[in-house]
Short mmCIF file of C-alpha atoms and ligand atoms in Angstrom, two decimals:
data_model
loop_
_atom_site.label_atom_id
_atom_site.label_comp_id
_atom_site.label_asym_id
_atom_site.label_seq_id
_atom_site.Cartn_x
_atom_site.Cartn_y
_atom_site.Cartn_z
CA MET Z 1 33.61 -136.78 19.22
CA GLU Z 2 36.83 -137.06 20.92
CA LYS Z 3 36.88 -138.65 24.66
CA LYS Z 4 37.37 -136.52 27.50
CA ILE Z 5 39.75 -137.59 29.92
CA SER Z 6 40.55 -136.21 33.28
CA LYS Z 7 43.80 -133.68 32.82
CA LYS Z 8 45.51 -135.28 35.59
CA THR Z 9 45.74 -138.95 33.95
CA GLY Z 10 46.85 -139.60 30.86
CA PHE Z 11 45.52 -141.52 27.92
CA ILE Z 12 46.26 -144.18 25.42
CA ASP Z 13 45.56 -143.75 21.72
CA VAL Z 14 45.50 -146.65 19.43
CA LEU Z 15 46.79 -147.38 15.97
CA VAL Z 16 45.48 -150.39 14.11
CA GLY Z 17 45.77 -151.69 10.53
CA LEU Z 18 41.86 -151.89 8.99
CA GLN Z 19 43.02 -154.56 6.06
CA TRP Z 20 45.29 -157.46 5.66
CA GLY Z 21 48.29 -155.86 7.23
CA ASP Z 22 51.18 -153.59 5.81
CA GLU Z 23 49.27 -150.57 5.59
CA GLY Z 24 51.84 -148.47 6.55
CA LYS Z 25 51.51 -148.42 10.27
CA GLY Z 26 54.92 -148.10 11.55
CA LYS Z 27 55.28 -144.73 9.37
CA ASN Z 28 52.23 -143.41 10.94
CA ILE Z 29 53.13 -144.11 14.54
CA ASP Z 30 56.42 -142.13 13.86
CA GLN Z 31 54.09 -139.39 12.22
CA LEU Z 32 51.76 -139.38 15.37
CA LEU Z 33 55.04 -139.04 17.77
CA GLY Z 34 55.86 -135.75 15.81
CA SER Z 35 52.88 -134.03 17.74
CA GLY Z 36 55.19 -134.62 20.98
CA ILE Z 37 52.13 -135.38 23.02
CA TYR Z 38 53.41 -139.37 23.55
CA SER Z 39 55.78 -140.22 26.31
CA GLY Z 40 55.89 -143.91 24.96
CA VAL Z 41 54.84 -146.31 22.53
CA ALA Z 42 53.70 -149.72 23.17
CA ARG Z 43 53.15 -152.98 21.24
CA PHE Z 44 50.13 -155.21 22.69
CA GLN Z 45 50.02 -158.24 20.29
CA GLY Z 46 51.69 -160.14 17.73
CA GLY Z 47 55.38 -160.85 17.44
CA ALA Z 48 57.87 -161.00 14.62
CA ASN Z 49 55.39 -161.70 12.05
CA ALA Z 50 55.00 -157.83 12.08
CA GLY Z 51 57.65 -155.52 9.76
CA HIS Z 52 56.92 -151.91 10.37
CA THR Z 53 59.05 -149.92 8.13
CA LEU Z 54 60.46 -146.93 9.03
CA LYS Z 55 62.25 -144.71 6.18
CA PHE Z 56 64.10 -141.40 7.04
CA GLU Z 57 67.03 -139.49 5.62
CA ASP Z 58 67.19 -142.42 2.75
CA LYS Z 59 67.84 -144.79 5.73
CA THR Z 60 65.30 -147.56 6.42
CA PHE Z 61 64.51 -149.46 9.64
CA ILE Z 62 61.90 -152.28 9.86
CA GLY Z 63 60.93 -153.36 13.44
CA HIS Z 64 59.73 -156.73 14.12
CA ILE Z 65 59.65 -156.45 18.19
CA VAL Z 66 60.93 -152.92 18.82
CA PRO Z 67 58.14 -150.53 18.84
CA SER Z 68 58.05 -147.81 15.78
CA GLY Z 69 58.77 -145.13 18.46
CA CYS Z 70 62.68 -145.95 18.12
CA LEU Z 71 63.19 -143.20 16.15
CA GLN Z 72 62.27 -140.52 18.63
CA LYS Z 73 64.91 -140.54 21.09
CA ASP Z 74 62.75 -139.53 24.10
CA VAL Z 75 60.29 -141.81 23.62
CA GLU Z 76 59.95 -145.41 25.83
CA LEU Z 77 59.48 -148.26 24.11
CA TYR Z 78 57.18 -151.25 25.77
CA VAL Z 79 56.90 -154.64 24.60
CA GLY Z 80 53.33 -155.78 26.34
CA ASN Z 81 52.28 -159.04 27.68
CA GLY Z 82 50.21 -159.80 24.87
CA VAL Z 83 53.22 -159.94 22.56
CA VAL Z 84 55.21 -163.19 21.65
CA VAL Z 85 58.85 -162.03 21.80
CA ASP Z 86 61.33 -163.54 19.33
CA VAL Z 87 64.67 -162.72 21.11
CA VAL Z 88 67.02 -163.17 18.23
CA SER Z 89 64.99 -160.72 15.93
CA LEU Z 90 64.51 -158.13 19.15
CA VAL Z 91 68.71 -158.27 19.88
CA LYS Z 92 69.32 -157.79 15.92
CA GLU Z 93 66.72 -154.88 15.98
CA ILE Z 94 68.44 -153.14 18.90
CA ALA Z 95 71.94 -153.53 17.45
CA GLU Z 96 70.72 -152.10 13.66
CA LEU Z 97 69.28 -149.32 15.62
CA LYS Z 98 72.50 -148.78 17.68
CA ASN Z 99 74.27 -148.57 14.12
CA LEU Z 100 71.82 -146.05 12.80
CA GLY Z 101 72.60 -143.83 16.14
CA PHE Z 102 69.49 -144.78 18.10
CA GLU Z 103 70.02 -145.81 21.59
CA VAL Z 104 67.21 -148.10 22.71
CA LEU Z 105 68.27 -150.27 25.86
CA SER Z 106 67.73 -147.44 28.47
CA ARG Z 107 64.22 -146.92 27.25
CA LEU Z 108 62.87 -150.30 26.39
CA TYR Z 109 60.77 -152.22 28.90
CA ILE Z 110 59.67 -155.94 28.25
CA SER Z 111 56.97 -157.42 30.10
CA ASP Z 112 57.74 -160.06 32.35
CA ARG Z 113 54.65 -161.68 31.28
CA ALA Z 114 55.07 -161.51 27.41
CA LYS Z 115 55.63 -164.78 25.98
CA LEU Z 116 59.03 -165.86 24.46
CA VAL Z 117 59.18 -167.67 21.08
CA SER Z 118 61.74 -170.43 21.41
CA TYR Z 119 64.30 -171.30 18.83
CA LEU Z 120 62.07 -174.72 17.73
CA HIS Z 121 58.67 -172.72 17.59
CA PRO Z 122 59.41 -171.41 13.59
CA TYR Z 123 60.46 -175.12 12.89
CA LEU Z 124 56.81 -176.03 14.38
CA ASP Z 125 55.27 -173.17 12.32
CA GLN Z 126 56.99 -174.71 9.22
CA ALA Z 127 55.85 -178.44 10.22
CA GLU Z 128 52.20 -177.37 10.65
CA GLU Z 129 52.54 -175.43 7.12
CA PHE Z 130 53.99 -178.64 5.62
CA TYR Z 131 51.23 -180.42 6.81
CA ARG Z 132 48.36 -178.23 5.94
CA SER Z 133 50.19 -178.13 2.27
CA LYS Z 134 49.14 -181.81 1.71
CA GLY Z 135 45.29 -180.74 1.78
CA GLY Z 136 46.30 -177.40 -0.10
CA LYS Z 137 45.41 -175.37 2.71
CA MET Z 138 48.47 -173.52 3.73
CA ILE Z 139 48.05 -170.20 5.83
CA GLY Z 140 51.18 -168.91 4.56
CA THR Z 141 52.36 -167.93 7.58
CA THR Z 142 55.27 -165.57 8.13
CA ALA Z 143 57.33 -168.83 9.60
CA ARG Z 144 58.02 -166.87 12.72
CA GLY Z 145 56.69 -169.54 15.14
CA ILE Z 146 53.39 -167.00 16.23
CA GLY Z 147 50.75 -169.75 15.99
CA PRO Z 148 52.90 -172.17 18.10
CA ALA Z 149 54.28 -169.70 20.58
CA TYR Z 150 50.72 -168.65 21.40
CA GLY Z 151 49.30 -172.28 21.22
CA ASP Z 152 51.67 -173.07 23.81
CA SER Z 153 50.80 -170.18 25.90
CA ARG Z 154 47.34 -171.07 25.91
CA ALA Z 155 48.15 -174.56 26.47
CA ARG Z 156 49.92 -173.40 29.46
CA ARG Z 157 53.35 -175.00 28.79
CA GLY Z 158 55.34 -171.99 27.07
CA PHE Z 159 57.47 -169.57 28.95
CA LEU Z 160 57.13 -166.25 29.98
CA VAL Z 161 59.86 -163.84 29.39
CA GLY Z 162 60.05 -163.29 33.46
CA ASP Z 163 60.60 -167.10 33.62
CA ILE Z 164 64.41 -166.64 32.49
CA ASN Z 165 65.58 -165.31 35.94
CA PHE Z 166 63.89 -168.22 37.68
CA PRO Z 167 66.10 -171.27 38.43
CA ASP Z 168 63.80 -173.92 37.01
CA PHE Z 169 63.90 -172.16 33.72
CA GLU Z 170 66.74 -174.62 32.45
CA GLN Z 171 64.42 -177.59 33.26
CA LYS Z 172 61.27 -175.93 31.58
CA GLU Z 173 63.20 -175.05 28.40
CA LYS Z 174 64.70 -178.77 28.14
CA ASP Z 175 61.33 -180.41 28.95
CA LEU Z 176 59.55 -177.86 26.13
CA SER Z 177 62.17 -178.43 23.99
CA GLU Z 178 61.89 -182.27 24.14
CA LEU Z 179 58.21 -182.15 23.54
CA HIS Z 180 58.90 -180.04 20.33
CA MET Z 181 60.94 -182.30 19.15
CA ASN Z 182 58.84 -184.97 19.68
CA PHE Z 183 55.85 -183.24 17.79
CA LEU Z 184 58.63 -182.58 14.77
CA LYS Z 185 59.70 -186.13 14.91
CA MET Z 186 56.01 -187.00 14.49
CA TYR Z 187 55.80 -184.85 11.62
CA GLU Z 188 58.94 -185.99 9.81
CA LYS Z 189 57.51 -189.96 10.41
CA GLU Z 190 54.12 -189.38 9.26
CA TYR Z 191 54.08 -186.75 6.75
CA GLY Z 192 57.63 -186.61 5.55
CA PHE Z 193 58.67 -183.37 7.00
CA VAL Z 194 62.18 -182.88 6.68
CA ILE Z 195 63.95 -181.81 9.89
CA ASP Z 196 67.76 -180.03 9.38
CA GLU Z 197 69.07 -180.67 12.46
CA ASN Z 198 72.24 -178.49 11.84
CA LYS Z 199 69.80 -175.60 11.25
CA ILE Z 200 68.18 -176.37 14.74
CA ASN Z 201 71.31 -176.47 16.18
CA GLU Z 202 72.34 -173.19 14.75
CA ALA Z 203 69.18 -171.55 16.00
CA LYS Z 204 69.33 -173.31 19.34
CA VAL Z 205 73.11 -171.36 19.87
CA LYS Z 206 71.65 -168.24 18.76
CA TRP Z 207 68.77 -168.13 20.95
CA PHE Z 208 70.85 -168.93 23.79
CA GLN Z 209 73.06 -166.31 23.02
CA ALA Z 210 70.15 -163.74 22.90
CA LEU Z 211 68.54 -164.98 26.09
CA ARG Z 212 71.90 -163.78 27.66
CA GLU Z 213 71.20 -160.47 26.20
CA LEU Z 214 67.33 -160.32 27.23
CA LYS Z 215 68.53 -161.07 30.76
CA LYS Z 216 70.56 -157.58 30.70
CA MET Z 217 67.07 -155.70 29.60
CA GLN Z 218 64.65 -154.14 31.73
CA ILE Z 219 62.04 -156.71 31.95
CA CYS Z 220 59.47 -155.57 34.40
CA ASP Z 221 55.67 -155.66 35.41
CA LEU Z 222 54.90 -153.57 32.30
CA SER Z 223 51.09 -152.94 33.59
CA TYR Z 224 52.12 -151.32 36.59
CA LEU Z 225 54.92 -149.13 34.70
CA ILE Z 226 52.11 -148.01 32.37
CA GLN Z 227 49.42 -147.20 35.07
CA LYS Z 228 52.29 -145.48 36.57
CA ARG Z 229 53.13 -143.25 33.67
CA LEU Z 230 49.32 -142.73 33.04
CA SER Z 231 49.13 -141.59 36.53
CA GLU Z 232 51.84 -138.84 35.94
CA GLY Z 233 49.77 -137.59 33.35
CA LYS Z 234 51.87 -139.21 30.20
CA ASN Z 235 50.07 -140.34 27.19
CA ILE Z 236 51.08 -143.75 25.15
CA LEU Z 237 50.42 -145.06 21.95
CA ALA Z 238 49.64 -148.68 21.01
CA GLU Z 239 51.27 -149.54 18.38
CA GLY Z 240 48.84 -152.49 16.42
CA ALA Z 241 50.51 -155.29 14.29
CA GLN Z 242 48.80 -157.20 11.23
CA GLY Z 243 45.54 -155.88 10.45
CA ILE Z 244 41.66 -156.48 11.62
CA MET Z 245 40.94 -158.76 8.81
CA LEU Z 246 43.84 -161.01 10.24
CA ASP Z 247 42.17 -161.09 13.78
CA ILE Z 248 41.93 -164.60 15.07
CA ASP Z 249 38.47 -164.34 16.16
CA PHE Z 250 37.05 -161.80 13.25
CA GLY Z 251 39.23 -162.92 10.20
CA ASP Z 252 38.83 -165.52 7.68
CA TYR Z 253 39.60 -168.45 10.05
CA PRO Z 254 41.87 -170.17 9.64
CA ASN Z 255 43.70 -167.93 7.42
CA VAL Z 256 44.45 -165.14 10.41
CA THR Z 257 47.24 -164.72 12.47
CA SER Z 258 47.07 -165.82 16.16
CA SER Z 259 46.32 -163.06 18.03
CA ASN Z 260 43.50 -160.44 18.69
CA VAL Z 261 44.31 -157.35 16.44
CA LEU Z 262 41.52 -155.44 17.59
CA PRO Z 263 42.02 -152.50 20.05
CA ALA Z 264 39.87 -154.08 22.82
CA ASN Z 265 42.98 -156.40 22.87
CA VAL Z 266 45.27 -153.36 24.08
CA CYS Z 267 43.65 -153.69 27.67
CA LEU Z 268 44.42 -157.25 27.64
CA GLY Z 269 47.98 -156.82 25.95
CA LEU Z 270 49.04 -154.57 28.15
CA GLY Z 271 47.01 -154.52 31.18
CA VAL Z 272 45.37 -151.42 31.44
CA SER Z 273 41.82 -150.57 31.87
CA HIS Z 274 39.44 -149.85 28.79
CA SER Z 275 38.78 -146.36 30.25
CA VAL Z 276 41.97 -145.04 29.44
CA ILE Z 277 41.48 -145.63 25.75
CA ARG Z 278 41.07 -142.32 23.76
CA ASN Z 279 41.41 -142.04 20.03
CA VAL Z 280 41.52 -145.31 17.45
CA TYR Z 281 43.34 -144.50 14.48
CA GLY Z 282 43.12 -146.93 11.93
CA VAL Z 283 45.31 -147.26 8.89
CA MET Z 284 44.31 -148.16 5.49
CA LYS Z 285 46.06 -148.15 1.93
CA ALA Z 286 44.24 -146.63 -0.87
CA TYR Z 287 43.80 -149.81 -2.46
CA THR Z 288 44.01 -153.39 -0.69
CA THR Z 289 46.98 -155.95 -0.55
CA LYS Z 290 47.05 -159.13 0.91
CA VAL Z 291 49.85 -161.69 1.64
CA GLY Z 292 49.62 -165.29 2.62
CA GLY Z 293 47.08 -167.84 1.86
CA GLY Z 294 43.20 -167.51 1.83
CA ASP Z 295 40.77 -166.24 -0.26
CA PHE Z 296 40.92 -162.27 -1.28
CA PRO Z 297 37.82 -161.13 -2.86
CA ALA Z 298 38.91 -157.89 -4.20
CA ARG Z 299 42.11 -158.97 -5.83
CA ILE Z 300 42.44 -157.44 -8.99
CA LYS Z 301 41.59 -160.00 -11.70
CA ASP Z 302 43.55 -158.64 -14.84
CA THR Z 303 47.02 -160.10 -13.60
CA GLU Z 304 48.88 -157.02 -15.57
CA VAL Z 305 47.16 -154.52 -13.64
CA GLU Z 306 47.68 -156.36 -10.60
CA ASN Z 307 51.52 -156.54 -11.20
CA LEU Z 308 51.47 -152.81 -11.86
CA PHE Z 309 50.29 -151.99 -8.61
CA GLN Z 310 52.62 -154.45 -7.01
CA VAL Z 311 55.81 -153.08 -8.89
CA SER Z 312 54.42 -149.23 -8.43
CA GLY Z 313 53.49 -149.90 -4.58
CA GLY Z 314 56.65 -151.82 -3.97
CA GLU Z 315 54.25 -154.41 -2.32
CA PHE Z 316 56.68 -157.09 -1.29
CA GLY Z 317 56.77 -158.23 2.25
CA ALA Z 318 58.82 -156.19 4.90
CA THR Z 319 59.37 -159.53 7.00
CA THR Z 320 59.34 -162.31 4.37
CA GLY Z 321 59.97 -160.42 1.19
CA ARG Z 322 56.90 -162.28 -0.20
CA PRO Z 323 55.25 -160.58 -3.15
CA ARG Z 324 51.73 -159.24 -1.79
CA MET Z 325 48.73 -159.67 -3.69
CA CYS Z 326 46.90 -156.64 -4.87
CA GLY Z 327 43.43 -155.92 -4.89
CA TRP Z 328 40.94 -152.86 -5.03
CA LEU Z 329 40.10 -150.70 -2.29
CA ASP Z 330 37.85 -152.76 -0.34
CA ILE Z 331 35.17 -150.52 1.13
CA PHE Z 332 32.72 -153.55 2.24
CA SER Z 333 35.51 -155.13 4.37
CA LEU Z 334 36.85 -151.59 5.69
CA ARG Z 335 33.27 -150.89 7.11
CA TYR Z 336 33.14 -154.17 8.92
CA ALA Z 337 36.85 -153.40 10.16
CA ILE Z 338 35.80 -149.94 11.56
CA GLY Z 339 32.98 -151.37 12.90
CA LEU Z 340 34.65 -153.77 14.72
CA SER Z 341 37.46 -151.73 15.91
CA GLY Z 342 35.47 -148.29 16.77
CA VAL Z 343 38.17 -146.55 14.85
CA ASN Z 344 37.14 -142.63 14.95
CA LYS Z 345 40.43 -141.29 12.97
CA ILE Z 346 41.80 -142.86 9.55
CA PHE Z 347 44.90 -142.73 7.81
CA ILE Z 348 45.14 -143.59 4.12
CA ASN Z 349 48.43 -144.63 2.89
CA LYS Z 350 50.26 -145.18 -0.72
CA ALA Z 351 47.57 -142.35 -2.25
CA ASP Z 352 50.99 -141.68 -4.84
CA VAL Z 353 50.55 -145.26 -6.09
CA CYS Z 354 47.86 -145.35 -8.56
CA PRO Z 355 49.47 -146.81 -11.99
CA THR Z 356 46.02 -146.93 -14.27
CA ASP Z 357 43.72 -144.47 -15.59
CA LYS Z 358 40.68 -146.43 -14.38
CA ILE Z 359 40.20 -148.15 -10.98
CA GLU Z 360 37.29 -149.89 -9.20
CA VAL Z 361 36.33 -150.12 -5.77
CA VAL Z 362 34.55 -153.10 -3.97
CA THR Z 363 31.08 -152.10 -2.45
CA GLY Z 364 29.73 -155.36 -1.85
CA TYR Z 365 30.44 -159.11 -1.68
CA GLU Z 366 28.15 -161.88 -3.33
CA VAL Z 367 27.07 -164.63 -1.31
CA ASP Z 368 24.47 -167.25 -2.41
CA GLY Z 369 23.68 -165.16 -5.41
CA LYS Z 370 22.93 -162.05 -3.31
CA ILE Z 371 24.80 -159.18 -2.30
CA THR Z 372 25.36 -159.67 1.57
CA LYS Z 373 24.78 -157.09 4.35
CA GLU Z 374 27.01 -158.88 6.68
CA PHE Z 375 30.56 -160.16 6.56
CA PRO Z 376 30.70 -163.95 5.62
CA LEU Z 377 31.95 -166.48 8.12
CA ARG Z 378 34.37 -167.79 5.36
CA LEU Z 379 35.59 -165.82 2.30
CA ASN Z 380 35.21 -168.78 0.13
CA GLN Z 381 31.46 -168.42 0.28
CA VAL Z 382 32.13 -165.09 -1.88
CA THR Z 383 31.35 -165.77 -5.41
CA GLY Z 384 31.64 -162.52 -6.95
CA VAL Z 385 32.22 -158.80 -5.82
CA GLU Z 386 30.10 -155.54 -6.37
CA THR Z 387 32.16 -152.78 -7.81
CA GLU Z 388 32.02 -149.19 -8.98
CA LYS Z 389 34.26 -147.67 -11.45
CA MET Z 390 36.56 -144.60 -10.90
CA LEU Z 391 39.31 -142.37 -12.35
CA GLY Z 392 42.78 -143.14 -11.48
CA TRP Z 393 45.32 -140.26 -10.80
CA GLY Z 394 48.43 -141.97 -11.99
CA ASN Z 395 51.65 -141.22 -9.66
CA ALA Z 396 51.27 -137.57 -9.91
CA ASN Z 397 50.74 -137.08 -6.18
CA TYR Z 398 54.25 -138.61 -5.02
CA GLY Z 399 55.60 -137.11 -2.42
CA VAL Z 400 52.94 -133.99 -2.19
CA SER Z 401 52.64 -132.64 1.42
CA ASP Z 402 50.22 -129.79 0.91
CA VAL Z 403 46.56 -130.67 0.51
CA LYS Z 404 46.36 -127.83 -2.37
CA ASN Z 405 48.46 -129.58 -4.74
CA VAL Z 406 46.68 -132.90 -4.89
CA SER Z 407 45.40 -134.04 -8.08
CA PRO Z 408 41.42 -133.28 -8.77
CA ALA Z 409 40.72 -137.33 -9.22
CA LEU Z 410 42.50 -138.37 -6.45
CA VAL Z 411 40.30 -135.30 -4.37
CA THR Z 412 37.18 -136.93 -5.95
CA TYR Z 413 38.12 -140.19 -4.60
CA LEU Z 414 38.83 -139.21 -0.83
CA GLU Z 415 35.57 -137.46 -1.13
CA TYR Z 416 34.05 -140.54 -2.40
CA LEU Z 417 35.34 -142.69 0.59
CA LYS Z 418 34.18 -140.02 3.22
CA ASN Z 419 30.48 -140.26 1.75
CA LYS Z 420 30.98 -144.14 1.96
CA LEU Z 421 32.23 -144.13 5.51
CA SER Z 422 29.88 -141.02 6.32
CA ASP Z 423 27.72 -142.90 9.02
CA LEU Z 424 30.21 -144.48 10.64
CA ASN Z 425 31.72 -141.28 12.69
CA VAL Z 426 35.07 -141.59 11.21
CA GLU Z 427 37.70 -138.76 9.71
CA ILE Z 428 40.03 -138.86 7.41
CA VAL Z 429 43.15 -136.91 9.01
CA SER Z 430 45.90 -137.79 6.49
CA VAL Z 431 46.85 -138.90 3.07
CA GLY Z 432 50.53 -140.83 2.50
CA THR Z 433 51.86 -139.78 -0.69
CA GLY Z 434 55.25 -141.70 -0.29
CA PRO Z 435 57.26 -144.10 1.99
CA ASP Z 436 59.22 -141.34 4.00
CA ARG Z 437 58.23 -139.86 7.16
CA THR Z 438 57.53 -136.58 5.45
CA HIS Z 439 55.62 -137.91 2.74
CA PHE Z 440 51.81 -137.16 3.61
CA PHE Z 441 49.47 -134.20 3.75
CA GLU Z 442 46.87 -133.52 6.48
CA LEU Z 443 43.22 -133.18 5.86
CA LYS Z 444 41.47 -130.50 8.14
CA LYS Z 445 37.99 -130.66 9.22
P1 LIG C 501 53.21 -151.85 8.31
O1 LIG C 501 53.42 -153.35 8.60
O2 LIG C 501 51.95 -151.42 8.35
O3 LIG C 501 53.77 -150.82 9.06
O4 LIG C 501 53.60 -151.44 6.65
P2 LIG C 501 54.90 -152.42 6.13
O5 LIG C 501 56.21 -151.58 6.45
O6 LIG C 501 55.17 -153.54 5.93
O7 LIG C 501 54.67 -151.91 4.76
C1 LIG C 501 54.22 -150.51 3.97
C2 LIG C 501 55.37 -150.14 2.95
O8 LIG C 501 54.62 -148.98 2.27
C3 LIG C 501 56.27 -149.77 3.61
O9 LIG C 501 57.59 -150.46 2.42
C4 LIG C 501 56.48 -148.28 3.56
O10 LIG C 501 58.06 -147.96 3.39
C5 LIG C 501 55.73 -148.17 2.26
N1 LIG C 501 54.79 -146.94 2.69
C6 LIG C 501 54.25 -146.14 3.71
N2 LIG C 501 53.31 -145.24 3.39
C7 LIG C 501 53.67 -145.20 1.95
C8 LIG C 501 52.86 -144.17 1.20
O11 LIG C 501 52.03 -143.48 1.44
N3 LIG C 501 53.33 -144.29 -0.37
C9 LIG C 501 54.29 -145.47 -0.69
N4 LIG C 501 54.70 -145.17 -1.80
N5 LIG C 501 54.72 -146.28 0.09
C10 LIG C 501 54.18 -145.83 1.51
P1 LIG C 502 52.36 -156.25 9.94
O1 LIG C 502 52.25 -155.79 11.25
C1 LIG C 502 50.57 -158.67 6.72
C2 LIG C 502 49.73 -163.01 8.11
C3 LIG C 502 50.79 -163.86 7.26
C4 LIG C 502 49.52 -165.30 7.20
C5 LIG C 502 48.83 -164.84 8.46
C6 LIG C 502 49.53 -165.74 9.50
O2 LIG C 502 53.63 -156.10 9.24
O3 LIG C 502 51.15 -155.54 9.38
P2 LIG C 502 51.51 -165.49 11.13
O4 LIG C 502 53.11 -165.60 10.77
O5 LIG C 502 51.17 -164.33 11.78
O6 LIG C 502 51.10 -166.86 11.82
O7 LIG C 502 50.62 -165.71 9.36
O8 LIG C 502 48.81 -163.50 8.76
N1 LIG C 502 50.55 -161.75 8.48
C7 LIG C 502 50.79 -160.73 7.95
N2 LIG C 502 50.60 -160.06 6.78
N3 LIG C 502 51.46 -158.17 7.56
C8 LIG C 502 51.76 -158.71 8.72
O9 LIG C 502 52.19 -157.66 9.96
C9 LIG C 502 51.31 -159.78 9.14
N4 LIG C 502 51.66 -160.75 10.16
C10 LIG C 502 51.25 -161.70 9.75
O10 LIG C 502 51.04 -163.50 5.77
O11 LIG C 502 48.75 -164.93 6.12
MG1 LIG C 503 54.26 -154.88 7.73
#
């Protein structure tokens, strides 16, 4: 199944989330780097809406912009043109990593074509959410300015990271900020959104400070650099943010993020040809979570049981701290996500989290009184779900790193899942049993 690529040139492997984000992608990127075959890790979409947790030696680092290769000292870190860069977060993460003993600046390369998130984008994000809340239609964004930043980019009025080194940047910034302030005032006047001028001024000062740091970083034509590395025979890992179910084109629009999450976007978000892509790794949890607005058909109906998963799985957002809604494993959406993304290898996380004796698995969605074969356009069309019941396995598998020590009910669950996905040509390669980088066991063919 593995694609053959000429020995002389390197390849790109991709890792994406198969659910609604927070599947544990950061941990699996770090795990894959353990093989030593990758010389770099690249973010290709999204921004600081991502929160990728790395746990090691009782320490924690949460990456929002810095790719999850940061703990491997020899690995280059790339921020591609498809990313919307929150420069304040970037500077903060670099400082946090320095405190943890990891030097980043000499190996971090940022595309000059990446999009810059301005200090007013998060306020526009909040204003738009405020407006949507009037109609009860909040998306529940991370308030990191993702939608407005991608919106400005598509409207061709945003700024690119490389713009900061051009003399017209100052004027461009003034013009765009004026436009943003006009939008905010409109939200204030027409809808009652409250503008906090003090907060905005603080954000502005921090943003300009961070821009001065950004100017000293390695801003380059990243597409050339990556192509050069590939021509040197080096391999790169592309790190997806969010999850396929949040993809702007294929998720439950508008309850999605503002970028394409699909591996197809690696080519556009880094500036490489599709021919260099080799494996596509998909990450899923043993159950399902979602944070934010919109429908969630697999959600556990019994609130007490949902709470058990929330607490036992520590299901609180890495970026916003919001509690995540918990659902049963949703095989119907998983098959949709695998089909769209061409995943050939799967990581399962949180197999240590199963706080109930009995569990369910969602195998189908009901639309118009019938079980649908195709994923519906809108999730609010779903009136019920088809489930299958299984035995749970408790929390006994925490930290298990050898398949021989896995509890029988979990083995049955993994076999069941394998069968349910058997026609999709995917292989389950590794199962996570805890948050630490050492907490997993591998499955051999
Ligand atoms: P990401 O956005 O996909 O990188 O995932 P997040 O970091 O937002 O959320 C995943 C959470 O689960 C983090 O708190 C991780 O430390 C934790 N985690 C990852 N894998 C496992 C696992 O196998 N078991 C448990 N219990 N926690 C895990
Ligand atoms: P990682 O990479 C989980 C969700 C938000 C909201 C919707 C739109 O850590 O898996 P946005 O701020 O992107 O405009 O919000 O998408 N969302 C995520 N949920 N994990 C993420 O990233 C997410 N990034 C965005 O909660 O529902
Ligand atoms: Mg996350």
